[in-house]
mmCIF file with all atom_site columns, C-alpha atoms in Angstrom:
data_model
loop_
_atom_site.group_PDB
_atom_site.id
_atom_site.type_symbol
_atom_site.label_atom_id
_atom_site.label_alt_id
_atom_site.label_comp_id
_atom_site.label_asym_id
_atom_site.label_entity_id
_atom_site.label_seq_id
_atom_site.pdbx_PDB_ins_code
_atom_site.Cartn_x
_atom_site.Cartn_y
_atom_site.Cartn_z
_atom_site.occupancy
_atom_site.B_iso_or_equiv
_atom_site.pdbx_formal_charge
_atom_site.auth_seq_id
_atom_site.auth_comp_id
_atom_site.auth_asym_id
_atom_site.auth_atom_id
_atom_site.pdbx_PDB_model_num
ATOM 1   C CA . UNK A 1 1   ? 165.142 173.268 150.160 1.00 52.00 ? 161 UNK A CA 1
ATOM 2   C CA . UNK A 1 2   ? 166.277 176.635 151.009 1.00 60.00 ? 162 UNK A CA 1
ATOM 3   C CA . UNK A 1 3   ? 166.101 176.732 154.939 1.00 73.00 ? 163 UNK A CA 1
ATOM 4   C CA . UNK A 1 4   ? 169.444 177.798 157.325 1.00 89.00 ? 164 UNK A CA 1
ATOM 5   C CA . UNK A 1 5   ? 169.260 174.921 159.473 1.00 94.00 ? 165 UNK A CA 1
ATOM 6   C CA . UNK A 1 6   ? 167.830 171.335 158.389 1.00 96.00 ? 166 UNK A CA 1
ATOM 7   C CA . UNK A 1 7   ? 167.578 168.504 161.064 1.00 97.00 ? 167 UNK A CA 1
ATOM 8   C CA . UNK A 1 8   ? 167.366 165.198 159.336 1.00 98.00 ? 168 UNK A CA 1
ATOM 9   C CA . UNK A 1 9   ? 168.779 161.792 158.769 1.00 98.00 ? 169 UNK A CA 1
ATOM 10  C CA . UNK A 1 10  ? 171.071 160.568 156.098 1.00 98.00 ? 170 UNK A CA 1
ATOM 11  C CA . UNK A 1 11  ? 173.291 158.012 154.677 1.00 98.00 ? 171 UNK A CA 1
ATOM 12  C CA . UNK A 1 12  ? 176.776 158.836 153.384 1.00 98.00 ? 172 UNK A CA 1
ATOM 13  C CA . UNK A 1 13  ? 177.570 158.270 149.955 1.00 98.00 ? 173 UNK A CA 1
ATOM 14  C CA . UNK A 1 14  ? 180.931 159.803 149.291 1.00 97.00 ? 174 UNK A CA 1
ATOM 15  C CA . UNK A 1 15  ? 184.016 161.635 150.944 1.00 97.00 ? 175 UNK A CA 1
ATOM 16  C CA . UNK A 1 16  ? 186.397 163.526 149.527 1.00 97.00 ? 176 UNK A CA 1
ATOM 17  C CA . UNK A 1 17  ? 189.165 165.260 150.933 1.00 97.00 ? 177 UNK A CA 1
ATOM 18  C CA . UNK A 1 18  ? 189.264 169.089 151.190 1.00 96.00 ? 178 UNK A CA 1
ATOM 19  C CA . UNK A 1 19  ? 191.635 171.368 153.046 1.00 94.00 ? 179 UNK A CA 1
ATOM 20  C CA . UNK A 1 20  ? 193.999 170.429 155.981 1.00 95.00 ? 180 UNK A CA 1
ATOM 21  C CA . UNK A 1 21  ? 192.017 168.351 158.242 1.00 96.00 ? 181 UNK A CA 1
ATOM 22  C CA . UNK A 1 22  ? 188.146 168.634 156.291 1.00 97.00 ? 182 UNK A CA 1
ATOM 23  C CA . UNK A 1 23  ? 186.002 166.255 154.372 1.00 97.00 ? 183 UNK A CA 1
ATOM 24  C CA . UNK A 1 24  ? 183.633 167.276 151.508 1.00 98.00 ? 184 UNK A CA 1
ATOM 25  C CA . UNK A 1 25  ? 180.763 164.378 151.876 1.00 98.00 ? 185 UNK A CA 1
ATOM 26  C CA . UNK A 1 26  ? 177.814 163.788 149.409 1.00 98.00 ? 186 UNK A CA 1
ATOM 27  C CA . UNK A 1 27  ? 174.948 162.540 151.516 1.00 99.00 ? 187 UNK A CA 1
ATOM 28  C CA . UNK A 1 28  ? 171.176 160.955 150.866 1.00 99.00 ? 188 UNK A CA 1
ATOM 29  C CA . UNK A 1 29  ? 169.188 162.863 153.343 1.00 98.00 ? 189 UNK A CA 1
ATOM 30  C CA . UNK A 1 30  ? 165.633 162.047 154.304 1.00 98.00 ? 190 UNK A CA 1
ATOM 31  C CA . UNK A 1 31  ? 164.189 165.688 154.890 1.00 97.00 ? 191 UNK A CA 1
ATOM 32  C CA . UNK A 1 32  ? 166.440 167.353 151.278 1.00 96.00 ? 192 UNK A CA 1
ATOM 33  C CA . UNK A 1 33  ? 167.587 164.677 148.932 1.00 97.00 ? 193 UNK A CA 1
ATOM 34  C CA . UNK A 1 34  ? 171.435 164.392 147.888 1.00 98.00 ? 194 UNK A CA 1
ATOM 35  C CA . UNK A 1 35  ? 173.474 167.215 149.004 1.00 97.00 ? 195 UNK A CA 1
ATOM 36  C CA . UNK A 1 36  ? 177.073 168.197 149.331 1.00 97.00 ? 196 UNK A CA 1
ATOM 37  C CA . UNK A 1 37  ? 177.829 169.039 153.120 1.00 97.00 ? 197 UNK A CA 1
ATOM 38  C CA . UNK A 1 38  ? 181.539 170.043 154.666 1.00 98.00 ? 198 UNK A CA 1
ATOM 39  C CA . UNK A 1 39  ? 182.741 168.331 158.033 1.00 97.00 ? 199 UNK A CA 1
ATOM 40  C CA . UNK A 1 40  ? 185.347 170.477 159.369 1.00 96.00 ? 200 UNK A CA 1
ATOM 41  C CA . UNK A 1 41  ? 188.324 168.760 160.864 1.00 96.00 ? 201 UNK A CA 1
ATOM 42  C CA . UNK A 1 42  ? 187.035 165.400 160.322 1.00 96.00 ? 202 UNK A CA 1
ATOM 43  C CA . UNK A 1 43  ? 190.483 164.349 159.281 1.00 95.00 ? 203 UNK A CA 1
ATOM 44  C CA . UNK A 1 44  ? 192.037 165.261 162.427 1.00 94.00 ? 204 UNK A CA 1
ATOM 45  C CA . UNK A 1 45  ? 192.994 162.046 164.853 1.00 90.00 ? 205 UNK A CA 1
ATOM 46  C CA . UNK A 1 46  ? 191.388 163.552 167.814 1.00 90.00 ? 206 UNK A CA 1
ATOM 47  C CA . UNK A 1 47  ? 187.954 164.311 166.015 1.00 90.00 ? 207 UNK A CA 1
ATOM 48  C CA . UNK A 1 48  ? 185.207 163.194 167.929 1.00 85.00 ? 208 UNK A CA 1
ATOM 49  C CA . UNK A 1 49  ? 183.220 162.907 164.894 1.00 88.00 ? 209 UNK A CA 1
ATOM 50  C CA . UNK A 1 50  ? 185.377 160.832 162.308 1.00 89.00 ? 210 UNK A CA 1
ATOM 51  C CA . UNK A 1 51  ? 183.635 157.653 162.717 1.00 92.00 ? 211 UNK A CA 1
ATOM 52  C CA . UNK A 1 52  ? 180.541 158.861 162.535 1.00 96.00 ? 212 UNK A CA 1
ATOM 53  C CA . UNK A 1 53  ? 180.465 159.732 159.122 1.00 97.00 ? 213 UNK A CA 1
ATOM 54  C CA . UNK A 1 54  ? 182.642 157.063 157.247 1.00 96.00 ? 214 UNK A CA 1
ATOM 55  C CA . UNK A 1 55  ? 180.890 156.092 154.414 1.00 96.00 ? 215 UNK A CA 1
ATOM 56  C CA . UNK A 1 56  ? 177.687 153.761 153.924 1.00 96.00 ? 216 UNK A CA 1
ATOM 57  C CA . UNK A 1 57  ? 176.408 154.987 157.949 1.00 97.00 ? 217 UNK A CA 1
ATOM 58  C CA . UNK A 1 58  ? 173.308 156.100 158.583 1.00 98.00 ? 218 UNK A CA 1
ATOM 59  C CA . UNK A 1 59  ? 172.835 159.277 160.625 1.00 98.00 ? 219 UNK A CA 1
ATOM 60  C CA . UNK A 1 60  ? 171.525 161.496 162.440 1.00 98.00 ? 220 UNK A CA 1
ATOM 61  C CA . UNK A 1 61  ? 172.748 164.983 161.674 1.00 98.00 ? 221 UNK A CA 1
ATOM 62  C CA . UNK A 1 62  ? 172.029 168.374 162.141 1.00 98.00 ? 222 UNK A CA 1
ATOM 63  C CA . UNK A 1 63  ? 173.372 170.991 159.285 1.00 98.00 ? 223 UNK A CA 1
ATOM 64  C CA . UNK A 1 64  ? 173.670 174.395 158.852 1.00 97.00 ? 224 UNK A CA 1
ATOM 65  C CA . UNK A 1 65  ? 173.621 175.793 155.015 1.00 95.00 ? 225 UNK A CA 1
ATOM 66  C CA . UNK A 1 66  ? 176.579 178.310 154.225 1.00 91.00 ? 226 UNK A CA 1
ATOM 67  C CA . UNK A 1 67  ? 176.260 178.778 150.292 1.00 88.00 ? 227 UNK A CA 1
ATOM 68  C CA . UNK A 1 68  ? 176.097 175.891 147.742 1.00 88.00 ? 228 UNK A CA 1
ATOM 69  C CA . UNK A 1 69  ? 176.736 173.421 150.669 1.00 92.00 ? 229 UNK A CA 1
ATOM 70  C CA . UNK A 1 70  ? 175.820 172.409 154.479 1.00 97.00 ? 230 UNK A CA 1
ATOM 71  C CA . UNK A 1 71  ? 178.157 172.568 157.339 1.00 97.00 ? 231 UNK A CA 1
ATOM 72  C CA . UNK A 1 72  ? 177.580 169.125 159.554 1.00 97.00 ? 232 UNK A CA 1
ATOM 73  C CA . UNK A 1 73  ? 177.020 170.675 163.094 1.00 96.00 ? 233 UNK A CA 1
ATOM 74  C CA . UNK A 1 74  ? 176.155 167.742 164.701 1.00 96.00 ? 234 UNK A CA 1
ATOM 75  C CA . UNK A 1 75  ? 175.983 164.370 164.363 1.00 97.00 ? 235 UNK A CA 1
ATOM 76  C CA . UNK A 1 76  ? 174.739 160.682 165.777 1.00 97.00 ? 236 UNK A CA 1
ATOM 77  C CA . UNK A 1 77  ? 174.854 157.423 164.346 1.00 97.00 ? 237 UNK A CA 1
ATOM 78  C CA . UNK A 1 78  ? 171.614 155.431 163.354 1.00 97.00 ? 238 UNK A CA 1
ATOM 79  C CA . UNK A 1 79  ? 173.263 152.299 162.134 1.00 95.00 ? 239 UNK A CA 1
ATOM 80  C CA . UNK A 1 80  ? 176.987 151.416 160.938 1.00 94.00 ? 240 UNK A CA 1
ATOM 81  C CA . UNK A 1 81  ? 176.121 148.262 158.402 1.00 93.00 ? 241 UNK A CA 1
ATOM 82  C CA . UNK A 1 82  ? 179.153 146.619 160.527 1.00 93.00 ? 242 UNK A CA 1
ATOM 83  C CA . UNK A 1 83  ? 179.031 143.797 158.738 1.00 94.00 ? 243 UNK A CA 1
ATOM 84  C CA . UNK A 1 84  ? 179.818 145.345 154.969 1.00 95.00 ? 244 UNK A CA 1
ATOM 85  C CA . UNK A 1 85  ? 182.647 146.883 156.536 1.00 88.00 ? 245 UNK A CA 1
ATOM 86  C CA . UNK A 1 86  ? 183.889 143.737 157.627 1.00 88.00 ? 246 UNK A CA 1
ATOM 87  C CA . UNK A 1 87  ? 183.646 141.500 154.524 1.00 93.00 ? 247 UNK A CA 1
ATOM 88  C CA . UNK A 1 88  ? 185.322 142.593 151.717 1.00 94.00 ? 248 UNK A CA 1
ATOM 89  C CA . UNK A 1 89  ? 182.489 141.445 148.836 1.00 94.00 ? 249 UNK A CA 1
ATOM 90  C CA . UNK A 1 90  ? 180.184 143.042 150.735 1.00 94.00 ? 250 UNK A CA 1
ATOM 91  C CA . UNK A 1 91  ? 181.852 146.344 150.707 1.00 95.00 ? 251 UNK A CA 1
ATOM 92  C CA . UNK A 1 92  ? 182.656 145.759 146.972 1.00 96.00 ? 252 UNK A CA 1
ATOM 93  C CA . UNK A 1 93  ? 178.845 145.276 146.292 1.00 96.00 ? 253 UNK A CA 1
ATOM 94  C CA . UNK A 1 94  ? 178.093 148.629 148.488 1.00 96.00 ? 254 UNK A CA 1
ATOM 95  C CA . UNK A 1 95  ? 180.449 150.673 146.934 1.00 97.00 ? 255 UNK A CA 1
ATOM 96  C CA . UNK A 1 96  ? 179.118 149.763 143.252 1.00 98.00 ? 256 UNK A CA 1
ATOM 97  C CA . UNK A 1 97  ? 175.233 150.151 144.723 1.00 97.00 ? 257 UNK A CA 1
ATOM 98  C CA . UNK A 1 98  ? 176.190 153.527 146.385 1.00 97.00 ? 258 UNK A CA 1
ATOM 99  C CA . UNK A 1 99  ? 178.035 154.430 143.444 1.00 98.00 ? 259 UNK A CA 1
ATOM 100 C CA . UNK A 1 100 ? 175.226 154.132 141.077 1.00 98.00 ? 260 UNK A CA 1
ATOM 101 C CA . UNK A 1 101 ? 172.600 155.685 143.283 1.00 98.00 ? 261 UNK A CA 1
ATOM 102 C CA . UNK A 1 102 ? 175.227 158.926 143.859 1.00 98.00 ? 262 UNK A CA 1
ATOM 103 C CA . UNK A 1 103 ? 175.458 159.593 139.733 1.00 98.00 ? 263 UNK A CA 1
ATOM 104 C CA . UNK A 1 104 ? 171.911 158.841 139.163 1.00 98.00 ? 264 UNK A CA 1
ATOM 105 C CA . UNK A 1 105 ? 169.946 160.474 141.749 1.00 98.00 ? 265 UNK A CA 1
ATOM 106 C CA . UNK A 1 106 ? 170.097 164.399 141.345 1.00 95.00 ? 266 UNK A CA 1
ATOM 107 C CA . UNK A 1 107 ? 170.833 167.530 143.952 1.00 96.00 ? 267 UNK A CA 1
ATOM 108 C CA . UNK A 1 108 ? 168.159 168.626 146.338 1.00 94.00 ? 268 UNK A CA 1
ATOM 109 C CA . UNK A 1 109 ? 165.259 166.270 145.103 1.00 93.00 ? 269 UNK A CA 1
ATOM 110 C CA . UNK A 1 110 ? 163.614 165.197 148.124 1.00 96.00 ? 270 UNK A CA 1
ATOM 111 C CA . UNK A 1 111 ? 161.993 161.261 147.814 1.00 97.00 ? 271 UNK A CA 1
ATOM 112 C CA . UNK A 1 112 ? 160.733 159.516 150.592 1.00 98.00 ? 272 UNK A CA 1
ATOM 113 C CA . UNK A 1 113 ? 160.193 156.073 148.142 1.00 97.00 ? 273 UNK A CA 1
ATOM 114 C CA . UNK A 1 114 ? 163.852 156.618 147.159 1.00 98.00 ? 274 UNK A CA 1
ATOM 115 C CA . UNK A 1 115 ? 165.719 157.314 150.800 1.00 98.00 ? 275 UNK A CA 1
ATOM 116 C CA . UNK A 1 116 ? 163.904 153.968 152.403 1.00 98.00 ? 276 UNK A CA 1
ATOM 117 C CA . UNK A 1 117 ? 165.099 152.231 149.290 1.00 98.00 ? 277 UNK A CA 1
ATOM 118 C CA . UNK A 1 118 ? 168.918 152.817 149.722 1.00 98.00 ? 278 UNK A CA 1
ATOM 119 C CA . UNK A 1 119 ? 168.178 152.047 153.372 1.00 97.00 ? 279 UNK A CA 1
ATOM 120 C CA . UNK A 1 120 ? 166.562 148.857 153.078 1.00 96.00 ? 280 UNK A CA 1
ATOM 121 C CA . UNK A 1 121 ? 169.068 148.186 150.153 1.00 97.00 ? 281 UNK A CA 1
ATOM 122 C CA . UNK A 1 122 ? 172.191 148.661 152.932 1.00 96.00 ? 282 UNK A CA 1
ATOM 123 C CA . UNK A 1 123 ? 169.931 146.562 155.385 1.00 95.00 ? 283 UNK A CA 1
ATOM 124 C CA . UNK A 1 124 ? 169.808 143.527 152.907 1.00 94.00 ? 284 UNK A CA 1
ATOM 125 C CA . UNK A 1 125 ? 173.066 143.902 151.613 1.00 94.00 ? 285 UNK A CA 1
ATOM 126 C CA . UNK A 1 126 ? 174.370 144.073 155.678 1.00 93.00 ? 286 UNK A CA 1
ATOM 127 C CA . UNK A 1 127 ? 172.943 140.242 155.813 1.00 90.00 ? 287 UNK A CA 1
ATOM 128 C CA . UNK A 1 128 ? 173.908 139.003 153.001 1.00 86.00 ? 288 UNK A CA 1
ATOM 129 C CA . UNK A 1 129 ? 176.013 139.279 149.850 1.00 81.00 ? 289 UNK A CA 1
ATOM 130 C CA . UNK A 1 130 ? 174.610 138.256 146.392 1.00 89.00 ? 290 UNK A CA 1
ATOM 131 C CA . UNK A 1 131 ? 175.265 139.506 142.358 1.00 93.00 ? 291 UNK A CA 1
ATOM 132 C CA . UNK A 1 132 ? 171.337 138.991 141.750 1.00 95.00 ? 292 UNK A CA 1
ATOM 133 C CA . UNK A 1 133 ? 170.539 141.510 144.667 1.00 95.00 ? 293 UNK A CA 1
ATOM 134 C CA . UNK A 1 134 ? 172.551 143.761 143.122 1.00 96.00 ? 294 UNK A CA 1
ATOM 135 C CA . UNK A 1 135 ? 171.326 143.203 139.948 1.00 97.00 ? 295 UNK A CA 1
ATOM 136 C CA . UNK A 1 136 ? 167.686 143.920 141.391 1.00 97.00 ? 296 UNK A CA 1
ATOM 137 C CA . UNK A 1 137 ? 168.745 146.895 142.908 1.00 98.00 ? 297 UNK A CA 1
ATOM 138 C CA . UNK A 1 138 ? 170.063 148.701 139.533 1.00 98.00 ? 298 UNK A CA 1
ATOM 139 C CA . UNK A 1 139 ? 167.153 147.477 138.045 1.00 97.00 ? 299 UNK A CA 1
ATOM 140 C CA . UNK A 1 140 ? 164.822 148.793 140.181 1.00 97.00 ? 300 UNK A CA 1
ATOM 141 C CA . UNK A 1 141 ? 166.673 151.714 140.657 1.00 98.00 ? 301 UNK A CA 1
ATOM 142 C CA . UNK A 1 142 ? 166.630 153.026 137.204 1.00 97.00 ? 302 UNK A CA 1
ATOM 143 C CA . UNK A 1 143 ? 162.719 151.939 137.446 1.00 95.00 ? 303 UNK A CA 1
ATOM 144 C CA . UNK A 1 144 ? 162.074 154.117 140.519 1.00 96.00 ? 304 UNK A CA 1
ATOM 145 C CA . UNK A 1 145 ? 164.107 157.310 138.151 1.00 97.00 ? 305 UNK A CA 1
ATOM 146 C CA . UNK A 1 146 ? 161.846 156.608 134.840 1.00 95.00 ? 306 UNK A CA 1
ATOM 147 C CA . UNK A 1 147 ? 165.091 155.409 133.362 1.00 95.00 ? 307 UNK A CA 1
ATOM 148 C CA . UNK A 1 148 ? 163.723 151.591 132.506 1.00 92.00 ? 308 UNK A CA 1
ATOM 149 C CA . UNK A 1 149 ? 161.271 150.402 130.025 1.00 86.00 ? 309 UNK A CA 1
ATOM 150 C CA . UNK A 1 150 ? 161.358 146.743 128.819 1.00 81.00 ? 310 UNK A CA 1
ATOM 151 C CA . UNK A 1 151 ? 161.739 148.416 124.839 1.00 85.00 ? 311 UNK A CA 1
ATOM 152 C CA . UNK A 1 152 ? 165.290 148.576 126.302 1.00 82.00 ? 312 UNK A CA 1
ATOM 153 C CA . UNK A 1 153 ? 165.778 145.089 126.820 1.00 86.00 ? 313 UNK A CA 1
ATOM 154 C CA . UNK A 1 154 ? 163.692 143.549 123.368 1.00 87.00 ? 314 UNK A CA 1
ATOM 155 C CA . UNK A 1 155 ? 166.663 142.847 121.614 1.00 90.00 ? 315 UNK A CA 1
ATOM 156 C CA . UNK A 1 156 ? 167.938 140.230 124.829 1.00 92.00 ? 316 UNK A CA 1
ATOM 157 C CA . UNK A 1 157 ? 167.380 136.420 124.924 1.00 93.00 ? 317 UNK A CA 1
ATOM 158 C CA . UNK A 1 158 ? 164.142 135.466 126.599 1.00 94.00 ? 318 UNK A CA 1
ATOM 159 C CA . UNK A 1 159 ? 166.093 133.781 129.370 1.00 95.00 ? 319 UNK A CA 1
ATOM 160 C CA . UNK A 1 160 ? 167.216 137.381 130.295 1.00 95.00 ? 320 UNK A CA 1
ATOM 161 C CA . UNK A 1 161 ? 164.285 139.200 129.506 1.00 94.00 ? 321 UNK A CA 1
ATOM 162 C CA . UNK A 1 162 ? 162.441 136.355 131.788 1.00 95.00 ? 322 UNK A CA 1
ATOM 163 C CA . UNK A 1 163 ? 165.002 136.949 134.554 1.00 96.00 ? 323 UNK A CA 1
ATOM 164 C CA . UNK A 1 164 ? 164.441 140.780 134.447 1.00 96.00 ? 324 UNK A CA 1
ATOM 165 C CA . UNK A 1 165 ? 161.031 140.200 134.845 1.00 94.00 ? 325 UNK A CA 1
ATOM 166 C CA . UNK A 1 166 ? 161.463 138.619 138.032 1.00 95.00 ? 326 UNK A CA 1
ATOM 167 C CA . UNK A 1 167 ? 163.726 141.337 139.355 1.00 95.00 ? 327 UNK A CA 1
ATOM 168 C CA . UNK A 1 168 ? 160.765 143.614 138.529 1.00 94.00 ? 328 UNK A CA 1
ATOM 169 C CA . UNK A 1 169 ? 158.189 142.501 139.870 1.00 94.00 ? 329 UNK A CA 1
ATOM 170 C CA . UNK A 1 170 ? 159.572 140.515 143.101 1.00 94.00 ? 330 UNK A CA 1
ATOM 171 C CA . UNK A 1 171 ? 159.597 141.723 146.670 1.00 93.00 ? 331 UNK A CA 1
ATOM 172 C CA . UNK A 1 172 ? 162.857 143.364 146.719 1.00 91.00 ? 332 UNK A CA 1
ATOM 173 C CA . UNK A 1 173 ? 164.098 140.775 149.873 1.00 88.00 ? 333 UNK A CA 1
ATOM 174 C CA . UNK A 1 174 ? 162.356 137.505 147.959 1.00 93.00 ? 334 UNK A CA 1
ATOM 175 C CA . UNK A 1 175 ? 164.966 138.748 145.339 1.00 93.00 ? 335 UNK A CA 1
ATOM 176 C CA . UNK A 1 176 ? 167.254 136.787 147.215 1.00 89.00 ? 336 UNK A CA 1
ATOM 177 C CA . UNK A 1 177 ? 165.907 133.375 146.726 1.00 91.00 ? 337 UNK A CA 1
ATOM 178 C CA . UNK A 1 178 ? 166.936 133.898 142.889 1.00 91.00 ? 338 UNK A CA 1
ATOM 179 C CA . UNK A 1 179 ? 169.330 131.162 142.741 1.00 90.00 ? 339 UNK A CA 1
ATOM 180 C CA . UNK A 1 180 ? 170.407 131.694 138.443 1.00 92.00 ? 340 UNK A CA 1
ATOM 181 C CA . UNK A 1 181 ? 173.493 130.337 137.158 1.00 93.00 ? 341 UNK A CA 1
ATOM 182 C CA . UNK A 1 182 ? 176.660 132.042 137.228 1.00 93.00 ? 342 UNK A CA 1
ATOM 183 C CA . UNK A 1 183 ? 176.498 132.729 133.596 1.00 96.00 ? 343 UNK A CA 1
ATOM 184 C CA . UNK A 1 184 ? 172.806 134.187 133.486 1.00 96.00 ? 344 UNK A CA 1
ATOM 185 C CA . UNK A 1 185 ? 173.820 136.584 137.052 1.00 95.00 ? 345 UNK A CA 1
ATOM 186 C CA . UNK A 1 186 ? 176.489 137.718 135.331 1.00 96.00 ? 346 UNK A CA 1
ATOM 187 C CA . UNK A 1 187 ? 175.334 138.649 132.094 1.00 96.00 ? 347 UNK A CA 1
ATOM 188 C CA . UNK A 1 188 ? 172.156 140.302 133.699 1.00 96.00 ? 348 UNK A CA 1
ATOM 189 C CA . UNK A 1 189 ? 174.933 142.362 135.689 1.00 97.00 ? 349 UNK A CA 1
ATOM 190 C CA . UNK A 1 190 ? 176.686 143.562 132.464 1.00 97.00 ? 350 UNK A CA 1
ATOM 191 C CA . UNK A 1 191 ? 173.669 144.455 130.357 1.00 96.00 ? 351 UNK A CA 1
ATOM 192 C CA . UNK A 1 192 ? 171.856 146.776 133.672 1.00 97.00 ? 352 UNK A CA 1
ATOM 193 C CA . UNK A 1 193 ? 175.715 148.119 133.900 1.00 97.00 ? 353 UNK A CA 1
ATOM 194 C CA . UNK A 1 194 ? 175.768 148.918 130.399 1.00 96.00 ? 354 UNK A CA 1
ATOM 195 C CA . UNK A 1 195 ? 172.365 150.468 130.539 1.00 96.00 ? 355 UNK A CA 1
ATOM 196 C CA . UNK A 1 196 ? 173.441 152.513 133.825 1.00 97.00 ? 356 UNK A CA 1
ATOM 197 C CA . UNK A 1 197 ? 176.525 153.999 131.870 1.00 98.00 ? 357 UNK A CA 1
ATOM 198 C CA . UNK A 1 198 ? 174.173 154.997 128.735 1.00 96.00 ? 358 UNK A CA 1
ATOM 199 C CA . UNK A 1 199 ? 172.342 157.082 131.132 1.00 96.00 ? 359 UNK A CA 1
ATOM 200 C CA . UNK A 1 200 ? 174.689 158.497 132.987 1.00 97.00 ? 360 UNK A CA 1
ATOM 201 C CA . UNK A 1 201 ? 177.362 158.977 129.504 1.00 97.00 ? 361 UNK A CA 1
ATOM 202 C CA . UNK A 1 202 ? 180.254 157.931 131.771 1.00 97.00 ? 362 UNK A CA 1
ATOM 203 C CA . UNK A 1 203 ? 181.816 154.907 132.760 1.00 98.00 ? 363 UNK A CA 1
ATOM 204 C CA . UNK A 1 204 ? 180.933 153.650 136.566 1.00 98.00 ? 364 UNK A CA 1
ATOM 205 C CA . UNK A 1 205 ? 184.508 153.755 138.348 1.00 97.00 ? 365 UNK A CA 1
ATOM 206 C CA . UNK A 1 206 ? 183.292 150.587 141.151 1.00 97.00 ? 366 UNK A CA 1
ATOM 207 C CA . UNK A 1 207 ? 184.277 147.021 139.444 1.00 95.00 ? 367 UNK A CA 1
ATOM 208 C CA . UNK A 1 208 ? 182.571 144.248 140.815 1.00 95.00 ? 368 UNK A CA 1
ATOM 209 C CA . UNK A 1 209 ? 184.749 141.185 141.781 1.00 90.00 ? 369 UNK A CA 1
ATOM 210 C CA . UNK A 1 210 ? 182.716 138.652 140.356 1.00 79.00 ? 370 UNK A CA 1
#
């Protein structure tokens, strides 16, 4: 998307600090995809802005393209996910879901399917906190991308191959009535992790505390 100015919605994925008093943020917009935008003096402890854009919020935002990157003009919150930010596994589970769709999903690549999924993903995940959500979310995920085929998982017990099944081809909220075992959640968890960091050829940074 080439245009000057771009009115749209987004959720933030991740900040970085740049300058004095800026923020570099990587954000999954409705209207453009993922896109790098600068928020100038974010950092400072008068700006009106700040807690507008902390990450995981959904906004409203209108941005002006200078270069390789946006400028965030203007801004108004949608929805906070207050309670992730107030629970500590949630915010571990966020940070390893936003983490995952920030590597995978590429610049600019506009997806309607895609930008309702991260926000009903944040939605669920603001209710409740669970490994097997998370687990359907990679999985699905790397289905929505083209990245998942069951030749992937052949080689796997049939208890997990059975389990990823259901992650499949469930309602992504019925995914929360999975009740497996510990062991089973956590295995599933490893093997989708394993498969994310084959595709992306790097190790994910997030740890899950589980």
């Amino acid at each position: 998307m080439n245009q000057r100015f771009l009115n749209t919605q987004g959720i933030i994925l991740k900040r970085i600090n740049y300058k004095d008093a800026d923020k570099i943020l990587t954000i999954y917009t409705k209207d453009a995809g993922k896109i790098s935008a600068i928020a100038k003096g974010i950092r400072k402890i008068n700006s009106k802005r700040k807690s507008h854009l902390e990450l995981l919020n959904h906004v409203k935002m209108h941005l002006i393209k200078s270069g390789d990157m946006y400028i965030v003009a203007q801004t108004e919150v949608i929805s906070t996910n207050p309670n992730i930010r107030g629970n500590l596994e949630k915010t571990n589970l966020a940070y390893y879901i936003t983490e995952i769709f920030e590597k995978i999903i590429v610049d600019e690549d506009q997806n309607d399917i895609l930008f309702k999924f991260l926000q009903k993903t944040l939605k669920i995940l603001n209710e409740s906190s669970d490994i097997t959500f998370v687990n359907g979310f990679n999985l699905k995920l790397l289905k929505l991308t083209g990245f998942y085929s069951k030749n992937k998982i052949e080689h796997f017990p049939n208890e997990i191959k059975e389990h990823f099944k259901q992650l499949e081809i469930m309602k992504y909220e019925d995914i929360l009535n999975i009740k497996p075992d510990y062991m089973l959640a956590k295995t599933a968890h490893e093997i989708l992790k394993s498969l994310t960091e084959e595709i992306l050829e790097k190790s994910l940074k997030v740890k899950l505390f589980i």
